[in-house]
Amino acid sequence: MLNIKNLKASLEDEDKQILKGIDLDIGPGEVHAIMGPNGSGKSTLSYVLSGKGGYVVDGGTATLDGTDLLDMEPEERAAAGLFLAFQYPVEIPGVGNMTFLRTAVNSQRKMRGEEELNAAEFLKLVRAKAIDLKIDAEMLKRPVNVGFSGGEKKRNEILQMAMLEPKMCILDETDSGLDVDAMKLVAEGVNAMRDGKRSFLVITHYQRLLDHIKPDVVHIMAAGKIIKSGGPELALEVENNGYADLLNEVA
Amino acid sequence: MALAANKVDATEALIAAYPAPSGEGKWASDARARALETLRQTGAPVRRDEYWKFTNPARLLEPAKAATILATDETPMFDGVDKLLVVFVDGVLRADLSDDLTMDGLEIETLASAMSKDIHWANDIYGVLEANGQNPVSRPMAALNTAMATEGLVIRVTGKAAKPIALRYLRSGADADVMVHNVIKLEQGADLTLLENGPAAARFNSSLEVDIADNAALHHVRAQGRDHERLAATHMFARLGTESRFKSFTLTVNGALTRNEAVLEFTGDDAFATVSGASAGDRAYHHDDTVFITHDALNCESRQVFKKVLRNGATGVFQGKILVPSHAQKTDGYQIAQGLLLDDDCTFLAKPELEIYADDVICSHGSTCGGVDETALFYLTSRGVPKSQAQDMLVLAFMDESIQEIEDDVLADEIRERLGAWMERHRD
């Protein structure tokens, strides 16, 4: 599904390399988790994959189902099936949540040569998914993320994911700022989308989220590289011992 | 203070450029004489005048010359609204294209008809509100209009008008140099919606004087035509009585030079006024909103909400003033002017002025200027919205605060549609 080979990337404005050769292969239906200390490049990886400006790819490749991601505009990557749930979902005053979501869904369908959803079809779909995520109708009417609590913002991300039905979902610290109940709700939303084909890359600081979204593989990232990969037990090890042992081990 | 010789010459040339109206009733010729006197005292505007520093008036003054009329596919606005339609072609009222000038709740007359009479109620308004508005800031183009304009409507609203009056300004001549002067008197408790739309002329000088009596309300929505080379100097003078309401919104897309002046005075307590505008320009576009609001009463609220989106070297100007004398306690004045610059070579000039002598008031002002929020743009595109469309969404969201000042949702939505269509036509 997602294949990353020796990916290197720097900040555009500074001569500073953040990703120093990432190798990652996520197969269809797999859930991978990336953990790592602050500043290790986890979020940068998600931004570079989804096409945020301000980064320069210095080398390597990233493909989604064999298609080169790095050559595409963000909207093309989205239409190709990539989705990033933001660590900090952006508030956009004046743009209605529903308008935005419908435009996004239909833009993607158009780019893929599929028929667009009409207003009634869209509304029916979004209402059903919103109920699962305990998102009330009032929230849908408001401007994108404006006045949403931390938990509402994250649930809104999952709602977008559910509506857009991507092949490859990247969740960037989706658990940050969530209380236990909200985290469960978000995890249920994610798990409901696991269908054996859709793949996930879960970036997190805490093992706790991985109790709810069970990963197949856990990677430890440090200083722009993946330094160790393993099973779910690796996350437990980090939880118990911190990163120091792992970092020493590699050094 | 005597005018400089060159200013005297420029002023006399300006006066001589227009045929002096004659054969009118005494009240009318008196009003015109007073306006000419004002114009001779203040002189034609020059760049060095304090309120013309950001906008060069030269093109508003130079001898009219043939302009290229652009083929336009512009469809008139407010077509779906049930209204009394009055059509002006090159500034001349065309009865054959207009509805009958009759409606329940009001009396309408042409300006020419009112001017021909010996006495007329418009005597208390025509040129009077304009003259009040000349101090402390002179408005020579408005004085010129009062002295010369022969086209327009004189409307007296006595109750709730059955439907809006829509003034549609069409243009057929390449070089039409046009003046229109409208007078509206809203009697106590009266209510009217006034719509204005259309390209009007190659050069358009318009003046609107509005007297709003106690408990009366005027809703004004204007969309200036989208012809590119148009020059326009418009003026709006409003006097607001106790508990009256005045809401005025202007959409300006395109036009080479547009100066929209609004001068409001609260004379009765507990009144409300908003003057707002959305303006969008690409390339050779210079748009200027100049507003002066005097709170001469207790507990009145005024709002100024102006948004401009500028591309490819376009220029936007805002000069907004709130004057609160010492007796105007409990005044609430709000003012915001924001420029969204889509290119580095655009200019947004803002001069907010608050002059407050009362001590129990709330007055706030804000002005910002910047580009499209890149983080929001990435968020939208990362969900699959194409960049150009995402940018349009953000621009429209930015502009919407001004459009929300319009009370009627149907009218507001039509403005949104027009602005959206403009954004679509002006993409990278």
XYZ file of C-alpha atoms in Angstrom:
679
model
C 0.000 0.000 0.000
C 2.395 2.693 1.247
C 6.039 2.180 0.365
C 8.662 4.604 1.553
C 12.290 4.167 0.546
C 15.182 6.125 2.003
C 13.060 9.283 2.271
C 15.021 12.376 3.168
C 13.500 15.810 3.651
C 14.529 19.237 4.931
C 12.866 22.436 5.999
C 12.693 24.789 3.053
C 13.675 27.922 4.956
C 16.470 26.387 6.973
C 19.268 24.156 5.903
C 18.155 21.491 8.288
C 17.403 17.912 7.402
C 14.581 16.408 9.450
C 14.009 13.071 7.741
C 17.277 11.249 7.255
C 16.339 8.173 5.323
C 13.006 6.637 6.230
C 12.158 3.130 5.046
C 8.640 1.916 5.634
C 6.392 -0.640 3.957
C 2.768 -0.838 4.992
C 0.795 -3.612 3.387
C -2.956 -3.587 2.649
C -5.044 -3.822 5.798
C -2.077 -3.342 8.103
C -1.883 -0.980 11.037
C 1.541 0.438 11.780
C 2.374 2.699 14.681
C 5.231 5.133 14.884
C 6.452 6.249 18.280
C 9.392 8.384 19.130
C 10.657 11.234 21.243
C 9.737 14.832 20.505
C 11.531 16.252 17.495
C 12.244 12.889 15.928
C 10.419 13.833 12.710
C 7.143 11.947 13.102
C 4.898 14.860 12.187
C 7.269 15.954 9.449
C 6.905 12.520 7.896
C 3.125 12.935 7.845
C 3.413 16.423 6.314
C 5.888 15.394 3.651
C 3.690 12.463 2.683
C 0.573 14.626 2.443
C 2.310 17.461 0.588
C 2.460 20.370 2.996
C 4.521 23.306 1.779
C 7.738 24.339 3.487
C 9.581 21.050 3.046
C 12.037 19.929 0.413
C 12.469 16.272 -0.434
C 16.189 15.631 -0.647
C 15.938 12.068 -1.800
C 14.099 8.783 -1.710
C 10.628 7.775 -2.810
C 7.142 7.392 -1.422
C 4.480 5.553 -3.367
C 0.851 4.726 -2.712
C -0.223 1.592 -4.567
C 2.749 2.131 -6.826
C 1.916 5.762 -7.633
C 4.550 8.360 -6.817
C 3.097 10.520 -4.046
C 5.838 13.107 -3.843
C 5.174 14.416 -7.332
C 1.517 15.214 -6.643
C -0.340 18.228 -5.240
C -1.976 17.687 -1.824
C -5.448 17.410 -3.388
C -4.195 14.775 -5.839
C -2.691 12.761 -3.026
C -6.037 12.950 -1.251
C -7.867 11.786 -4.362
C -5.345 8.968 -4.718
C -6.494 7.766 -1.299
C -4.196 9.352 1.251
C -5.630 10.960 4.363
C -3.935 12.796 7.182
C -5.772 13.325 10.451
C -4.116 16.478 11.776
C -2.533 16.751 15.164
C -3.940 20.277 15.290
C -7.036 20.477 13.076
C -7.273 23.944 11.558
C -10.056 26.369 12.428
C -11.469 28.027 9.333
C -13.946 30.796 10.192
C -16.537 31.459 7.517
C -16.315 28.061 5.835
C -19.173 25.795 6.841
C -18.245 22.299 7.978
C -20.831 20.708 5.686
C -19.944 22.841 2.678
C -16.316 21.985 3.153
C -16.934 18.279 3.577
C -19.227 18.030 0.593
C -16.807 19.993 -1.587
C -13.992 17.698 -0.478
C -15.932 14.501 -1.094
C -17.131 15.612 -4.505
C -13.789 17.064 -5.574
C -12.194 13.702 -4.880
C -14.927 11.826 -6.694
C -14.573 14.167 -9.665
C -10.799 13.717 -9.774
C -11.294 9.959 -9.751
C -13.901 10.182 -12.512
C -16.735 9.082 -10.226
C -20.188 10.599 -10.034
C -20.638 13.406 -7.498
C -23.021 12.992 -4.573
C -26.071 15.213 -4.598
C -27.027 17.201 -1.535
C -29.581 14.662 -0.280
C -27.296 11.645 -0.703
C -24.487 13.473 0.994
C -26.625 14.609 3.897
C -27.926 11.106 4.531
C -24.427 9.679 4.539
C -22.908 12.313 6.770
C -25.736 12.130 9.297
C -25.341 8.397 9.680
C -21.592 8.659 10.205
C -21.946 11.627 12.549
C -24.239 9.663 14.850
C -21.620 6.911 15.215
C -19.080 9.506 16.291
C -21.563 11.312 18.570
C -21.258 14.484 16.479
C -24.460 16.473 16.724
C -26.124 18.290 13.839
C -25.276 21.667 15.354
C -21.580 20.915 15.091
C -21.917 20.106 11.426
C -23.502 23.465 10.758
C -20.726 25.459 12.358
C -17.651 26.742 10.539
C -14.853 24.189 10.217
C -13.500 23.443 13.706
C -14.375 26.932 14.987
C -15.301 26.804 18.655
C -14.831 23.016 18.740
C -13.290 21.487 21.834
C -10.139 19.423 21.425
C -12.193 16.252 21.409
C -14.708 17.614 18.906
C -11.918 18.574 16.558
C -10.460 15.083 16.624
C -13.852 13.486 16.132
C -14.384 15.827 13.211
C -11.140 14.535 11.693
C -12.407 10.972 11.983
C -15.735 12.012 10.460
C -13.886 13.455 7.477
C -11.904 10.249 7.200
C -15.070 8.191 7.302
C -16.680 10.312 4.586
C -13.649 10.391 2.310
C -12.974 6.629 2.647
C -9.244 6.812 1.992
C -7.064 3.750 1.328
C -4.265 4.950 3.548
C -4.905 6.864 6.772
C -2.229 8.661 8.699
C -3.253 9.665 12.219
C -0.914 12.276 13.642
C -1.184 12.198 17.439
C -4.919 11.826 17.228
C -4.916 10.920 20.918
C -3.341 14.172 22.067
C -5.710 16.359 24.016
C -8.313 13.613 24.386
C -9.762 12.275 27.604
C -10.204 8.521 27.995
C -13.772 8.437 26.754
C -13.063 10.627 23.737
C -10.072 8.463 22.878
C -12.238 5.348 22.971
C -14.762 7.007 20.698
C -12.111 8.030 18.209
C -10.535 4.579 18.318
C -13.915 2.971 17.681
C -14.324 5.260 14.684
C -10.980 4.138 13.359
C -11.593 0.461 14.071
C -14.929 0.644 12.277
C -12.999 1.551 9.170
C -10.663 -1.422 9.341
C -11.821 -3.700 6.587
C -8.740 -5.774 5.809
C -7.779 -3.555 2.891
C -7.486 -0.059 4.332
C -4.142 0.673 5.962
C -3.257 2.913 8.883
C -0.193 4.691 10.115
C -0.721 5.795 13.702
C 1.676 8.348 15.106
C 1.511 8.562 18.874
C 3.459 9.259 22.008
C 1.535 6.871 24.179
C 0.928 3.189 24.219
C -2.570 3.831 25.532
C -4.051 4.568 22.093
C -2.569 1.315 20.837
C -4.656 -0.592 23.399
C -7.646 0.564 21.405
C -6.204 0.573 17.897
C -4.145 -2.586 17.828
C -1.092 -2.247 15.584
C 0.513 -5.024 13.569
C 3.877 -3.350 13.597
C 5.410 -0.706 15.875
C 8.296 1.486 14.719
C 10.480 3.644 16.888
C 11.665 6.805 15.233
C 14.510 8.958 16.430
C 16.489 11.748 14.808
C 14.815 11.319 11.443
C 15.226 7.568 11.160
C 13.362 4.458 12.128
C 15.705 2.850 14.620
C 13.729 -0.188 15.566
C 10.636 -2.073 14.434
C 8.744 -4.818 16.137
C 5.394 -6.092 17.349
C 2.945 -4.435 19.769
C 5.267 -5.425 22.616
C 7.669 -2.722 21.503
C 5.124 -0.076 22.453
C 4.806 -1.612 25.910
C 8.551 -1.571 26.298
C 8.579 2.163 25.526
C 5.741 2.746 27.938
C 7.646 1.009 30.727
C 11.212 2.079 30.066
C 11.044 5.249 27.950
C 13.163 5.772 24.888
C 16.548 6.004 26.588
C 17.307 2.274 26.491
C 16.312 1.988 22.858
C 18.392 4.976 21.854
C 21.423 3.605 23.690
C 20.902 0.204 22.175
C 21.088 1.622 18.680
C 23.960 3.939 19.464
C -8.508 81.132 3.008
C -8.231 81.966 -0.669
C -7.586 79.115 -3.022
C -4.332 78.834 -4.880
C -4.573 80.179 -8.414
C -4.101 76.790 -10.030
C -6.853 75.345 -7.870
C -9.180 78.175 -8.907
C -8.475 77.405 -12.560
C -9.069 73.695 -12.080
C -12.321 74.384 -10.253
C -13.631 76.765 -12.911
C -12.673 74.265 -15.619
C -14.601 71.564 -13.771
C -17.683 73.779 -13.432
C -17.494 74.824 -17.075
C -17.331 71.184 -18.197
C -20.978 70.594 -17.298
C -24.012 72.425 -18.641
C -25.523 74.638 -15.945
C -29.123 73.586 -15.289
C -31.599 76.399 -15.953
C -35.304 77.155 -15.808
C -35.784 75.414 -12.466
C -37.806 76.483 -9.449
C -36.345 78.955 -7.007
C -35.585 76.417 -4.265
C -33.655 74.339 -6.776
C -31.626 77.178 -8.250
C -30.853 78.369 -4.717
C -29.604 74.918 -3.763
C -27.450 74.781 -6.880
C -26.039 78.239 -6.224
C -25.093 77.247 -2.662
C -23.360 74.120 -3.938
C -21.413 76.100 -6.533
C -20.362 78.499 -3.825
C -19.147 75.564 -1.700
C -17.272 74.119 -4.626
C -15.589 77.455 -5.349
C -14.580 77.709 -1.688
C -13.161 74.233 -1.346
C -11.866 73.893 -4.881
C -11.617 70.782 -7.017
C -9.853 67.978 -5.144
C -6.124 67.566 -5.565
C -3.809 64.829 -4.430
C -2.415 67.043 -1.709
C -5.758 67.291 0.083
C -5.717 65.279 3.281
C -8.502 62.908 2.210
C -7.207 62.435 -1.343
C -3.675 61.394 -0.397
C -4.373 57.740 -1.110
C -6.520 58.305 -4.185
C -5.497 60.515 -7.052
C -8.608 62.447 -8.153
C -7.114 63.465 -11.530
C -9.112 60.990 -13.590
C -12.329 62.118 -11.959
C -11.655 65.664 -13.066
C -10.011 65.514 -16.447
C -12.093 66.337 -19.522
C -14.210 63.325 -20.433
C -12.726 61.197 -23.131
C -14.048 58.260 -25.045
C -13.455 55.085 -23.113
C -13.486 51.672 -24.669
C -16.691 49.960 -23.805
C -15.998 46.350 -23.058
C -18.297 43.667 -24.223
C -19.784 42.461 -20.996
C -21.903 39.453 -20.238
C -23.012 41.017 -16.985
C -26.568 40.145 -16.164
C -28.544 42.613 -14.067
C -28.822 41.809 -10.400
C -31.860 41.473 -8.184
C -33.808 39.980 -11.089
C -35.563 37.463 -8.887
C -36.655 40.097 -6.391
C -40.185 41.498 -6.527
C -39.434 45.180 -6.967
C -40.249 48.489 -8.519
C -37.670 48.769 -11.283
C -36.313 52.100 -12.452
C -33.873 52.013 -15.347
C -31.324 54.650 -16.190
C -29.418 54.388 -19.486
C -26.261 56.457 -19.517
C -27.648 58.238 -16.500
C -30.963 59.172 -18.077
C -34.148 57.787 -16.576
C -35.972 55.709 -19.176
C -39.665 55.575 -18.418
C -40.150 53.113 -21.292
C -37.883 50.569 -19.564
C -39.069 51.275 -16.030
C -42.093 50.328 -13.987
C -44.724 52.947 -13.210
C -43.466 55.214 -10.471
C -46.249 54.331 -8.072
C -46.293 52.139 -5.017
C -48.223 51.843 -1.799
C -46.441 53.529 1.067
C -44.485 56.047 -0.947
C -44.398 58.827 -3.515
C -41.799 58.882 -6.277
C -41.027 61.727 -8.597
C -38.165 62.409 -10.970
C -35.582 64.894 -9.802
C -36.309 67.059 -12.856
C -39.968 67.260 -11.922
C -39.213 68.192 -8.321
C -36.669 70.780 -9.423
C -39.145 72.430 -11.775
C -41.554 73.245 -8.932
C -41.513 76.468 -6.984
C -41.703 74.805 -3.625
C -40.957 71.212 -2.731
C -40.348 69.208 0.458
C -36.982 68.135 -1.011
C -35.859 71.679 -0.234
C -35.033 70.459 3.280
C -32.813 67.668 2.023
C -31.458 68.286 -1.455
C -28.007 69.804 -1.085
C -28.680 70.297 2.627
C -27.370 66.973 3.908
C -24.548 67.270 1.403
C -23.689 70.748 2.727
C -23.733 69.405 6.327
C -21.347 66.720 5.206
C -18.814 69.226 3.826
C -17.577 70.049 7.280
C -14.995 69.252 8.567
C -14.000 67.320 5.446
C -14.789 68.897 2.101
C -16.396 66.778 -0.609
C -16.087 68.830 -3.775
C -17.318 66.112 -6.126
C -20.547 65.958 -4.134
C -20.969 69.731 -4.335
C -20.429 69.485 -8.073
C -23.134 66.841 -8.221
C -25.614 68.997 -6.297
C -24.893 71.910 -8.625
C -25.200 69.987 -11.887
C -27.175 66.729 -11.611
C -30.536 66.721 -13.354
C -31.287 62.988 -13.253
C -32.441 60.929 -10.321
C -35.417 60.268 -8.117
C -37.039 62.056 -5.254
C -38.771 59.569 -2.986
C -40.908 60.162 0.074
C -41.713 57.052 2.047
C -44.682 57.325 4.364
C -45.190 53.735 5.478
C -43.753 50.336 4.876
C -42.956 50.201 1.171
C -44.711 47.268 -0.468
C -41.517 46.172 -2.228
C -37.959 47.349 -2.834
C -37.118 50.072 -5.293
C -34.378 48.892 -7.652
C -32.348 51.401 -9.587
C -30.684 49.746 -12.567
C -27.972 51.740 -14.270
C -27.268 50.597 -17.821
C -24.639 51.893 -20.113
C -24.737 52.254 -23.893
C -22.344 55.088 -24.692
C -18.595 54.568 -24.650
C -17.916 57.949 -23.091
C -20.980 58.574 -20.947
C -20.035 61.041 -18.212
C -22.977 60.898 -15.898
C -24.363 62.444 -12.741
C -27.288 61.084 -10.784
C -28.728 62.521 -7.589
C -31.327 60.701 -5.531
C -33.182 62.031 -2.514
C -35.054 59.838 -0.065
C -37.137 61.016 2.838
C -38.391 58.368 5.215
C -41.205 59.659 7.368
C -41.652 58.458 10.921
C -41.877 54.660 11.053
C -41.396 54.244 7.300
C -39.429 51.344 5.852
C -37.772 50.977 2.450
C -35.266 48.765 0.701
C -33.277 50.486 -2.017
C -31.278 48.422 -4.503
C -28.790 49.830 -6.960
C -26.932 47.949 -9.653
C -25.208 48.375 -12.952
C -22.276 49.847 -14.825
C -23.892 53.299 -15.077
C -21.295 55.144 -17.128
C -17.683 55.542 -18.163
C -17.543 58.136 -15.412
C -20.225 58.164 -12.774
C -20.802 60.757 -10.108
C -23.673 59.794 -7.882
C -25.110 61.330 -4.785
C -27.708 59.910 -2.445
C -29.196 62.039 0.301
C -31.267 60.199 2.870
C -33.289 61.654 5.686
C -34.464 58.948 8.051
C -37.055 60.136 10.553
C -37.701 58.595 13.965
C -38.295 54.851 13.946
C -37.834 54.648 10.188
C -35.526 52.184 8.428
C -33.661 52.152 5.152
C -31.942 49.074 3.761
C -29.580 49.815 0.943
C -27.798 47.178 -1.130
C -25.694 48.315 -4.013
C -23.615 46.382 -6.529
C -21.512 48.552 -8.739
C -21.144 47.300 -12.308
C -18.211 45.115 -13.175
C -16.934 47.003 -16.240
C -13.187 47.365 -15.939
C -12.413 50.917 -17.046
C -15.233 52.614 -15.145
C -14.542 55.648 -12.981
C -16.930 56.372 -10.152
C -17.259 58.894 -7.350
C -20.275 58.131 -5.207
C -21.574 59.889 -2.134
C -24.099 58.948 0.422
C -25.350 61.405 3.043
C -27.654 60.132 5.746
C -29.310 61.843 8.673
C -30.717 59.491 11.287
C -33.524 60.276 13.694
C -34.392 58.643 17.008
C -34.479 54.838 16.953
C -34.011 54.822 13.199
C -32.036 52.214 11.303
C -29.833 52.477 8.254
C -28.028 49.580 6.647
C -25.973 50.123 3.552
C -23.861 47.543 1.750
C -21.849 47.952 -1.435
C -20.275 45.297 -3.632
C -17.586 46.568 -5.942
C -15.872 44.271 -8.398
C -13.667 45.761 -11.101
C -13.702 49.401 -12.143
C -10.510 51.387 -12.689
C -11.203 53.928 -9.967
C -14.011 53.916 -7.444
C -14.382 56.309 -4.560
C -17.355 55.577 -2.331
C -17.979 58.182 0.326
C -20.482 57.772 3.111
C -21.315 60.535 5.561
C -23.696 59.676 8.370
C -24.995 61.766 11.195
C -26.983 60.544 14.169
C -29.297 63.338 15.244
C -31.698 61.276 17.374
C -30.952 58.886 20.232
C -30.900 55.084 20.128
C -30.389 54.756 16.371
C -28.396 52.145 14.487
C -26.372 52.325 11.286
C -24.050 50.053 9.400
C -22.021 50.894 6.327
C -20.262 47.935 4.822
C -18.615 46.863 1.622
C -16.989 43.981 -0.170
C -14.580 44.908 -2.871
C -12.642 42.710 -5.279
C -10.121 43.914 -7.792
C -7.582 42.570 -10.243
C -4.786 44.588 -11.905
C -5.637 48.246 -12.657
C -8.106 48.582 -9.804
C -8.234 51.336 -7.271
C -11.016 51.250 -4.740
C -11.538 53.746 -1.960
C -14.065 53.702 0.873
C -14.170 56.963 2.763
C -16.576 57.054 5.679
C -17.403 59.710 8.244
C -19.867 58.986 11.029
C -20.880 61.657 13.527
C -22.601 60.537 16.707
C -24.520 63.651 17.638
C -26.940 61.826 19.958
C -27.103 59.390 22.856
C -26.763 55.640 22.739
C -26.399 55.156 18.995
C -24.558 52.254 17.408
C -22.599 52.452 14.200
C -20.685 49.778 12.327
C -18.221 50.024 9.479
C -17.239 46.676 7.988
C -15.088 46.711 4.873
C -13.321 43.819 3.191
C -11.175 43.983 0.105
C -9.545 41.224 -1.881
C -6.824 42.410 -4.206
C -4.835 40.739 -6.971
C -2.072 41.591 -9.403
C -1.169 45.059 -8.216
C -4.671 46.264 -7.310
C -5.079 48.927 -4.634
C -7.613 49.256 -1.825
C -8.114 52.279 0.391
C -10.113 52.750 3.573
C -10.518 56.029 5.416
C -13.024 55.715 8.190
C -13.798 58.156 10.925
C -16.008 58.102 13.983
C -16.619 61.454 15.632
C -18.151 61.429 19.107
C -18.844 64.854 20.644
C -18.826 65.177 24.420
C -22.612 64.866 24.795
C -22.907 61.645 22.752
C -22.627 59.295 25.729
C -23.222 55.543 25.383
C -22.026 55.600 21.805
C -21.063 52.227 20.390
C -18.845 52.549 17.344
C -17.260 49.623 15.567
C -14.956 49.765 12.632
C -13.056 47.069 10.788
C -11.190 47.284 7.504
C -9.303 44.308 6.168
C -7.348 43.701 3.018
C -6.570 40.274 1.622
C -3.648 40.521 -0.753
C -3.374 37.617 -3.153
C -0.160 38.957 -4.677
C 2.866 40.719 -3.287
C 2.435 43.797 -5.490
C -0.998 44.776 -4.147
C -1.551 47.725 -1.851
C -3.989 48.213 1.002
C -4.047 51.602 2.689
C -6.132 52.110 5.796
C -6.623 55.196 7.894
C -8.932 54.558 10.836
C -9.780 57.674 12.824
C -11.577 57.907 16.122
C -12.201 61.341 17.568
C -13.932 60.931 20.895
C -14.850 63.599 23.420
C -17.455 61.683 25.437
C -16.201 59.510 28.294
C -18.801 56.758 28.397
C -18.466 55.151 24.980
C -17.389 51.897 23.388
C -15.461 52.465 20.203
C -13.231 49.905 18.576
C -11.420 49.693 15.320
C -9.285 47.146 13.594
C -7.408 46.913 10.378
C -5.475 43.983 9.022
C -3.730 43.192 5.832
C -2.262 39.901 4.717
C -2.316 36.955 2.387
C -4.316 33.754 2.332
C -3.773 31.570 5.403
C -1.423 28.863 4.107
C -2.266 26.475 6.945
C -5.969 26.648 6.165
C -5.213 26.279 2.454
C -3.228 23.105 3.135
C -5.968 21.744 5.355
C -8.551 22.175 2.606
C -6.346 20.799 -0.174
C -5.281 17.848 1.961
C -8.947 16.833 1.948
C -9.023 16.894 -1.829
C -10.314 20.385 -2.537
C -8.372 21.756 -5.540
C -6.135 24.652 -4.606
C -7.933 27.306 -6.669
C -11.278 26.301 -5.209
C -9.836 26.148 -1.706
C -8.483 29.661 -2.130
C -11.879 30.869 -3.328
C -13.510 29.332 -0.257
C -11.084 31.131 2.024
C -11.497 34.444 0.211
C -15.282 34.215 0.334
C -15.103 33.332 4.018
C -12.938 36.389 4.559
C -15.373 38.646 2.707
C -18.419 37.236 4.412
C -18.250 39.349 7.537
C -19.136 42.367 5.406
C -21.919 40.532 3.566
C -23.431 39.449 6.877
C -24.241 43.100 7.496
C -27.016 42.733 4.903
C -30.276 41.977 6.671
C -32.047 40.169 3.844
C -30.643 36.658 3.309
C -31.809 36.421 -0.293
C -29.995 39.627 -1.200
C -26.933 38.543 0.758
C -26.836 35.222 -1.077
C -27.009 36.981 -4.435
C -24.026 39.100 -3.419
C -22.172 35.921 -2.361
C -22.942 34.354 -5.728
C -21.632 37.365 -7.644
C -18.482 37.445 -5.583
C -17.986 33.712 -6.046
C -18.382 34.089 -9.790
C -15.821 36.883 -9.791
C -13.366 34.698 -7.863
C -13.843 31.933 -10.401
C -13.140 34.311 -13.284
C -10.039 35.646 -11.594
C -7.955 32.620 -10.765
C -4.279 32.087 -11.388
